[in-house]
PDB file of C-alpha atoms in Angstrom:
ATOM      1  CA  MET A   1      12.448  23.607   0.693  1.00 89.00           C
ATOM      2  CA  ILE A   2       8.721  23.047   1.182  1.00 92.00           C
ATOM      3  CA  LEU A   3       6.848  20.195  -0.492  1.00 92.00           C
ATOM      4  CA  ASN A   4       3.055  20.214  -0.590  1.00 91.00           C
ATOM      5  CA  LEU A   5       1.447  16.783  -0.634  1.00 89.00           C
ATOM      6  CA  PRO A   6      -2.172  16.967  -1.822  1.00 87.00           C
ATOM      7  CA  PHE A   7      -4.567  15.982   0.994  1.00 85.00           C
ATOM      8  CA  SER A   8      -1.664  15.955   3.503  1.00 87.00           C
ATOM      9  CA  GLY A   9      -0.312  19.504   3.421  1.00 89.00           C
ATOM     10  CA  ASP A  10       3.121  21.103   3.550  1.00 92.00           C
ATOM     11  CA  PHE A  11       6.269  19.335   4.706  1.00 93.00           C
ATOM     12  CA  TYR A  12       9.868  20.480   4.868  1.00 95.00           C
ATOM     13  CA  VAL A  13      12.364  18.476   2.849  1.00 95.00           C
ATOM     14  CA  ARG A  14      15.274  17.232   4.950  1.00 94.00           C
ATOM     15  CA  TYR A  15      17.018  15.178   2.291  1.00 93.00           C
ATOM     16  CA  ILE A  16      16.592  13.902  -1.279  1.00 94.00           C
ATOM     17  CA  ASP A  17      18.432  10.789  -2.434  1.00 93.00           C
ATOM     18  CA  TYR A  18      18.196  10.817  -6.219  1.00 89.00           C
ATOM     19  CA  TYR A  19      20.064   7.533  -6.524  1.00 89.00           C
ATOM     20  CA  SER A  20      17.440   5.531  -4.596  1.00 90.00           C
ATOM     21  CA  ASN A  21      14.501   7.870  -5.381  1.00 93.00           C
ATOM     22  CA  LYS A  22      13.917   8.559  -1.697  1.00 93.00           C
ATOM     23  CA  ILE A  23      12.808  11.808  -0.102  1.00 94.00           C
ATOM     24  CA  THR A  24      12.897  12.479   3.644  1.00 93.00           C
ATOM     25  CA  LEU A  25      10.330  14.952   4.960  1.00 93.00           C
ATOM     26  CA  TYR A  26       9.567  16.476   8.335  1.00 93.00           C
ATOM     27  CA  ASP A  27       6.769  18.515   9.870  1.00 93.00           C
ATOM     28  CA  PRO A  28       7.288  22.313   9.922  1.00 93.00           C
ATOM     29  CA  ARG A  29       5.819  22.410  13.470  1.00 91.00           C
ATOM     30  CA  ASN A  30       8.179  19.647  14.654  1.00 92.00           C
ATOM     31  CA  CYS A  31       5.375  17.293  15.640  1.00 92.00           C
ATOM     32  CA  LEU A  32       5.005  14.697  12.897  1.00 91.00           C
ATOM     33  CA  PRO A  33       3.325  12.177  15.256  1.00 91.00           C
ATOM     34  CA  GLY A  34       0.635  14.742  16.126  1.00 90.00           C
ATOM     35  CA  ARG A  35       0.036  15.384  12.479  1.00 88.00           C
ATOM     36  CA  LEU A  36      -0.195  11.658  11.751  1.00 89.00           C
ATOM     37  CA  LEU A  37      -2.605  11.201  14.666  1.00 88.00           C
ATOM     38  CA  ASN A  38      -4.985  13.785  13.256  1.00 77.00           C
ATOM     39  CA  ASN A  39      -4.679  12.814   9.598  1.00 76.00           C
ATOM     40  CA  SER A  40      -3.694   9.570   7.906  1.00 67.00           C
ATOM     41  CA  MET A  41      -1.239  10.172   5.092  1.00 77.00           C
ATOM     42  CA  ASN A  42      -3.099  10.199   1.801  1.00 82.00           C
ATOM     43  CA  LEU A  43      -0.507   9.983  -0.973  1.00 86.00           C
ATOM     44  CA  SER A  44      -2.967   9.023  -3.724  1.00 84.00           C
ATOM     45  CA  SER A  45      -2.594  12.317  -5.634  1.00 86.00           C
ATOM     46  CA  SER A  46       1.172  12.528  -5.319  1.00 89.00           C
ATOM     47  CA  PRO A  47       3.999  10.665  -7.067  1.00 91.00           C
ATOM     48  CA  PHE A  48       5.195   9.345  -3.702  1.00 93.00           C
ATOM     49  CA  THR A  49       4.600   6.048  -1.984  1.00 91.00           C
ATOM     50  CA  ALA A  50       5.847   4.197   1.072  1.00 90.00           C
ATOM     51  CA  THR A  51       7.424   0.789   1.281  1.00 89.00           C
ATOM     52  CA  TYR A  52       4.646  -0.282   3.664  1.00 90.00           C
ATOM     53  CA  TYR A  53       1.658   1.223   5.427  1.00 90.00           C
ATOM     54  CA  GLU A  54       0.859   0.240   8.977  1.00 90.00           C
ATOM     55  CA  ASN A  55      -1.985   1.046  11.357  1.00 90.00           C
ATOM     56  CA  TYR A  56      -0.791   2.696  14.576  1.00 90.00           C
ATOM     57  CA  THR A  57      -2.984   3.248  17.610  1.00 91.00           C
ATOM     58  CA  PHE A  58      -2.223   6.287  19.770  1.00 92.00           C
ATOM     59  CA  TYR A  59      -2.710   6.114  23.538  1.00 92.00           C
ATOM     60  CA  THR A  60      -2.449   8.599  26.355  1.00 94.00           C
ATOM     61  CA  CYS A  61      -1.087   6.920  29.490  1.00 92.00           C
ATOM     62  CA  PRO A  62      -0.113   7.961  32.997  1.00 92.00           C
ATOM     63  CA  LYS A  63       3.564   8.945  32.797  1.00 87.00           C
ATOM     64  CA  ASN A  64       4.640   6.042  35.048  1.00 84.00           C
ATOM     65  CA  ALA A  65       2.523   3.304  33.369  1.00 82.00           C
ATOM     66  CA  ASP A  66       4.374   0.128  32.330  1.00 75.00           C
ATOM     67  CA  PRO A  67       3.752   0.490  28.569  1.00 73.00           C
ATOM     68  CA  VAL A  68       5.520   3.856  28.553  1.00 71.00           C
ATOM     69  CA  GLY A  69       9.127   3.200  27.676  1.00 66.00           C
ATOM     70  CA  TYR A  70       8.577  -0.541  27.330  1.00 72.00           C
ATOM     71  CA  TYR A  71       6.183  -0.860  24.401  1.00 71.00           C
ATOM     72  CA  ALA A  72       6.828   2.576  22.982  1.00 79.00           C
ATOM     73  CA  LEU A  73       8.669   5.761  23.831  1.00 84.00           C
ATOM     74  CA  PRO A  74       6.686   8.855  24.829  1.00 88.00           C
ATOM     75  CA  ILE A  75       5.996  11.276  22.006  1.00 90.00           C
ATOM     76  CA  GLY A  76       7.443  14.502  23.397  1.00 91.00           C
ATOM     77  CA  CYS A  77       5.309  16.986  21.492  1.00 93.00           C
ATOM     78  CA  LEU A  78       2.080  15.209  22.575  1.00 93.00           C
ATOM     79  CA  SER A  79       3.015  14.446  26.197  1.00 92.00           C
ATOM     80  CA  ASN A  80       3.001  16.573  29.331  1.00 94.00           C
ATOM     81  CA  SER A  81       4.193  16.317  32.950  1.00 92.00           C
ATOM     82  CA  THR A  82       1.480  13.821  33.977  1.00 94.00           C
ATOM     83  CA  ASN A  83       0.595  11.928  30.791  1.00 94.00           C
ATOM     84  CA  ALA A  84       2.631  10.338  28.028  1.00 90.00           C
ATOM     85  CA  THR A  85       1.318   9.790  24.538  1.00 91.00           C
ATOM     86  CA  ILE A  86       2.573   6.671  22.814  1.00 89.00           C
ATOM     87  CA  ALA A  87       1.827   4.961  19.496  1.00 89.00           C
ATOM     88  CA  THR A  88       2.080   1.285  18.624  1.00 88.00           C
ATOM     89  CA  SER A  89       1.083  -1.088  15.857  1.00 87.00           C
ATOM     90  CA  GLN A  90       0.474  -3.897  18.363  1.00 81.00           C
ATOM     91  CA  GLU A  91      -3.082  -5.202  18.383  1.00 73.00           C
ATOM     92  CA  ALA A  92      -3.648  -5.498  22.144  1.00 79.00           C
ATOM     93  CA  PRO A  93      -5.639  -2.514  23.418  1.00 82.00           C
ATOM     94  CA  GLU A  94      -6.731  -4.417  26.543  1.00 85.00           C
ATOM     95  CA  GLU A  95      -3.081  -4.604  27.674  1.00 84.00           C
ATOM     96  CA  PHE A  96      -2.719  -0.841  27.437  1.00 85.00           C
ATOM     97  CA  GLU A  97      -6.123  -0.158  29.002  1.00 88.00           C
ATOM     98  CA  TYR A  98      -5.146  -2.387  31.964  1.00 88.00           C
ATOM     99  CA  PHE A  99      -2.391   0.150  32.779  1.00 86.00           C
ATOM    100  CA  GLY A 100      -4.757   3.121  32.551  1.00 90.00           C
ATOM    101  CA  CYS A 101      -4.010   4.060  28.944  1.00 91.00           C
ATOM    102  CA  LYS A 102      -6.793   5.416  26.766  1.00 94.00           C
ATOM    103  CA  ILE A 103      -7.043   5.255  22.992  1.00 94.00           C
ATOM    104  CA  ILE A 104      -6.981   8.745  21.485  1.00 94.00           C
ATOM    105  CA  GLY A 105      -6.934   7.719  17.834  1.00 93.00           C
ATOM    106  CA  SER A 106      -5.405   5.596  15.145  1.00 90.00           C
ATOM    107  CA  SER A 107      -3.814   6.303  11.815  1.00 90.00           C
ATOM    108  CA  ILE A 108      -2.365   4.491   8.829  1.00 89.00           C
ATOM    109  CA  ILE A 109       1.276   5.557   8.687  1.00 88.00           C
ATOM    110  CA  PRO A 110       3.814   5.134   5.876  1.00 89.00           C
ATOM    111  CA  VAL A 111       6.754   3.057   7.159  1.00 88.00           C
ATOM    112  CA  MET A 112       9.961   1.653   5.699  1.00 86.00           C
ATOM    113  CA  TYR A 113       9.456  -1.735   7.423  1.00 84.00           C
ATOM    114  CA  GLN A 114       6.785  -3.387   9.571  1.00 85.00           C
ATOM    115  CA  GLY A 115       6.975  -2.284  13.219  1.00 81.00           C
ATOM    116  CA  GLN A 116       9.378   0.551  12.366  1.00 82.00           C
ATOM    117  CA  PHE A 117       8.129   2.804  15.153  1.00 82.00           C
ATOM    118  CA  ASP A 118       7.330   0.142  17.776  1.00 77.00           C
ATOM    119  CA  TYR A 119       9.560   0.272  20.857  1.00 72.00           C
ATOM    120  CA  GLN A 120      11.561   3.260  19.580  1.00 73.00           C
ATOM    121  CA  GLY A 121       8.720   5.729  19.047  1.00 75.00           C
ATOM    122  CA  ILE A 122       7.726   7.745  16.019  1.00 79.00           C
ATOM    123  CA  ASP A 123      10.530  10.074  15.037  1.00 75.00           C
ATOM    124  CA  ASP A 124      10.146  13.321  13.156  1.00 78.00           C
ATOM    125  CA  ASP A 125      11.177  12.037   9.719  1.00 88.00           C
ATOM    126  CA  LEU A 126       9.003  10.487   7.056  1.00 89.00           C
ATOM    127  CA  SER A 127      10.694   8.639   4.177  1.00 91.00           C
ATOM    128  CA  LEU A 128       8.877   8.247   0.884  1.00 93.00           C
ATOM    129  CA  TYR A 129       9.835   7.005  -2.570  1.00 93.00           C
ATOM    130  CA  TRP A 130       8.967   8.011  -6.109  1.00 91.00           C
ATOM    131  CA  ASN A 131       8.940   6.070  -9.359  1.00 84.00           C
ATOM    132  CA  ALA A 132      12.002   6.857 -11.513  1.00 70.00           C
ATOM    133  CA  SER A 133       9.939   6.479 -14.681  1.00 61.00           C
ATOM    134  CA  ASP A 134       8.386   9.863 -13.850  1.00 50.00           C
ATOM    135  CA  CYS A 135      11.732  11.485 -14.682  1.00 53.00           C
ATOM    136  CA  LYS A 136      12.516  12.668 -18.201  1.00 49.00           C
ATOM    137  CA  ASP A 137      14.984  14.917 -19.945  1.00 46.00           C
ATOM    138  CA  CYS A 138      14.242  18.593 -19.644  1.00 42.00           C
ATOM    139  CA  ASP A 139      13.485  20.725 -22.635  1.00 41.00           C
ATOM    140  CA  PRO A 140      14.983  24.210 -22.166  1.00 42.00           C
ATOM    141  CA  ARG A 141      11.860  25.671 -23.793  1.00 39.00           C
ATOM    142  CA  PRO A 142       8.577  25.896 -21.876  1.00 45.00           C
ATOM    143  CA  SER A 143       6.391  22.918 -22.635  1.00 43.00           C
ATOM    144  CA  GLN A 144       2.683  22.243 -22.287  1.00 49.00           C
ATOM    145  CA  GLU A 145       3.644  18.641 -21.514  1.00 49.00           C
ATOM    146  CA  THR A 146       5.153  19.313 -18.084  1.00 45.00           C
ATOM    147  CA  GLY A 147       1.877  20.909 -16.984  1.00 46.00           C
ATOM    148  CA  SER A 148       2.388  20.770 -13.204  1.00 44.00           C
ATOM    149  CA  ASP A 149       3.395  23.555 -10.852  1.00 43.00           C
ATOM    150  CA  HIS A 150       5.101  20.932  -8.714  1.00 41.00           C
ATOM    151  CA  SER A 151       8.306  19.756 -10.340  1.00 44.00           C
ATOM    152  CA  CYS A 152      11.849  19.208  -9.311  1.00 47.00           C
ATOM    153  CA  LEU A 153      15.077  19.447 -11.221  1.00 47.00           C
ATOM    154  CA  VAL A 154      17.472  16.576 -10.821  1.00 45.00           C
ATOM    155  CA  HIS A 155      21.102  17.216 -11.738  1.00 44.00           C
ATOM    156  CA  GLN A 156      22.975  14.176 -13.006  1.00 43.00           C
ATOM    157  CA  ARG A 157      26.598  14.092 -14.056  1.00 40.00           C
ATOM    158  CA  TYR A 158      27.558  12.191 -17.220  1.00 38.00           C
ATOM    159  CA  GLY A 159      31.293  12.574 -17.801  1.00 39.00           C
ATOM    160  CA  GLU A 160      31.909  16.249 -18.515  1.00 35.00           C
ATOM    161  CA  VAL A 161      28.273  17.069 -19.285  1.00 37.00           C
ATOM    162  CA  ASP A 162      25.653  18.018 -16.726  1.00 38.00           C
ATOM    163  CA  ARG A 163      22.156  16.977 -17.702  1.00 40.00           C
ATOM    164  CA  ILE A 164      19.018  18.134 -15.973  1.00 41.00           C
ATOM    165  CA  ARG A 165      16.041  15.862 -15.612  1.00 44.00           C
ATOM    166  CA  ARG A 166      12.596  16.934 -14.532  1.00 43.00           C
ATOM    167  CA  ALA A 167      10.410  14.850 -12.272  1.00 44.00           C
ATOM    168  CA  LYS A 168       6.769  15.798 -12.583  1.00 44.00           C
ATOM    169  CA  PHE A 169       4.919  15.902  -9.235  1.00 45.00           C
TER     170      PHE A 169
END
């Protein structure tokens, strides 16, 4: 399933947890860090939010530099045989520059907790949440009220009766 986030583009949906109102997305080109480097996530026109937002600085470093593997893992889709690209939320660019790393950009990234991607690298999944109050019972007849092309049907089981709820995106 493809989900389009206004101002951020298309993402594939890996998983939806209706119980906790959490959706897990990934980049169709399998390089979420590259996408985040080139474009901060703007969720302002979507029903989704993150638990936290954190500023990450992206560096390109010689493959054998000390920060690579110690401060952050190389980002495979942005690295090559001689240089590793890493990302960190640590505020010490002079430490990285000392080892020959160069800043290539920074981005505000949605995270589930502070420092989520430090030391372990940015993985390919992005977890977002939506407000449950956006869900309402579906009317089987077309309605002017739903108004959006972006909606999802949520199946909930109540005893022997299945009810469908619509979340407006």
